[in-house]
Amino acid sequence: MKRNALASLVVLLLLVLVAFRPASGADVRHEIQFPNLPGYQTVKCDLHEHTVFSDGNVWPPVRVAEAWRQGLDAIAITDHVEYQPHKDDVPTRHSRPYELAMDAAKASGLLLVKGAEITRETPPGHFNAVFLKEITALDTKEFLDAIQRANDQGAFVFWNHQGWQGEEKGRWLDVHTSMFDNKWFQGMEVSNGDEYYPNAHKWCLEKNLTMLGGSDIHDPDLRQKSTSQDHRTMTLVFVKEKTLPGLKEALLAGRTVVWWKDQLIGRKEWLEPFFQQCIQVRPPHLRLDKATWVQIRNVCDADIRLERAGDMGPAKLDLPAGTTSLVEIAAGKASGPLELKYTAKNFLIAPGAGLPVVLRVPGR
Ligand SMILES: [Zn+2]
Ligand SMILES: [Zn+2]
């Protein structure tokens, strides 16, 4: 009996310790390892999130805590302007999510962008407006009035989840042409949550629209960290300075890559330097009569899948995130530099098209 009582006391003490553990014990951030580009810092953004102020299921500051913990640098809470299913309990107050999240954002050094989702029938579809000054003005009858008012405030506007109700409902219509001609939207989500939209990707390339990826999360995001296998859909933005104006400038200039599942999606112009910064090819450490051995390091948090496009090197090279791979090249005793031509299969420069890359093995 006595031993049981002691055991109970120990269990009770442990429970008390767990319950009253200082909050800071859980407040750790797992940085996402993606390289900066020459002249630019890489900012990890999720500009599409919901809270209880529309149809989401979390209180606004929770969005900041999740993003910070998972290594993101910037978020926008973009509750629906026209749709508040919780309004009997949480009244319609368009700016409250931003105001409520601001203290947490300041305290954690996260960039918080003021935003909203203009939510009408599809077509024409849903559009996010970020860098808004004031949201209530978008609560107006005509769709195009809402879009124009967002632009009047200097917002960055993008077309969300283009194909979510099928390609037929996501097709490009006259209304999109007139918005595009007026420069009333500047980007599109090529990925949203688990989905990828090849047409959005194609149109971004053709029409020089900025590519974005967003989580569109409604429920709490319980991930502790972002890994190659498990991370939210996000946009990597290459900024000259890590501030809100710096972020907006980079978005308007289209300097983005989307991290969606095991894919990095973007313009060749940005994926190419990004790839070069992710990979380090060491000088060969062993040269035999028939083979040369090198180590190739992938310093980023995304796995990289390469397929040979030239005549030298292994047919396939899988370089897991944050690891070094030992590579045997059938190249005899050559002492000069080697050029291995590959296609980075999961660096999408167009729908279905991987990025052509050259791995340069230094000579002696
Ligand atoms: Zn939507
Ligand atoms: Zn949404």
mmCIF file of C-alpha atoms and ligand atoms in Angstrom, residues 48 80 117 126 160-161 216, ligand 1:
data_model
loop_
_atom_site.group_PDB
_atom_site.id
_atom_site.type_symbol
_atom_site.label_atom_id
_atom_site.label_comp_id
_atom_site.label_asym_id
_atom_site.label_seq_id
_atom_site.Cartn_x
_atom_site.Cartn_y
_atom_site.Cartn_z
ATOM 1 C CA HIS A 48 -3.930 32.248 -47.501
ATOM 2 C CA HIS A 80 -13.839 35.573 -46.452
ATOM 3 C CA GLU A 117 -10.569 36.710 -49.558
ATOM 4 C CA HIS A 126 -12.129 33.570 -55.291
ATOM 5 C CA ASN A 160 -7.070 31.514 -55.687
ATOM 6 C CA HIS A 161 -7.426 27.779 -56.333
ATOM 7 C CA ASP A 216 -5.853 27.784 -47.244
HETATM 8 ZN ZN ZN B 1 -11.520 30.243 -51.563
#
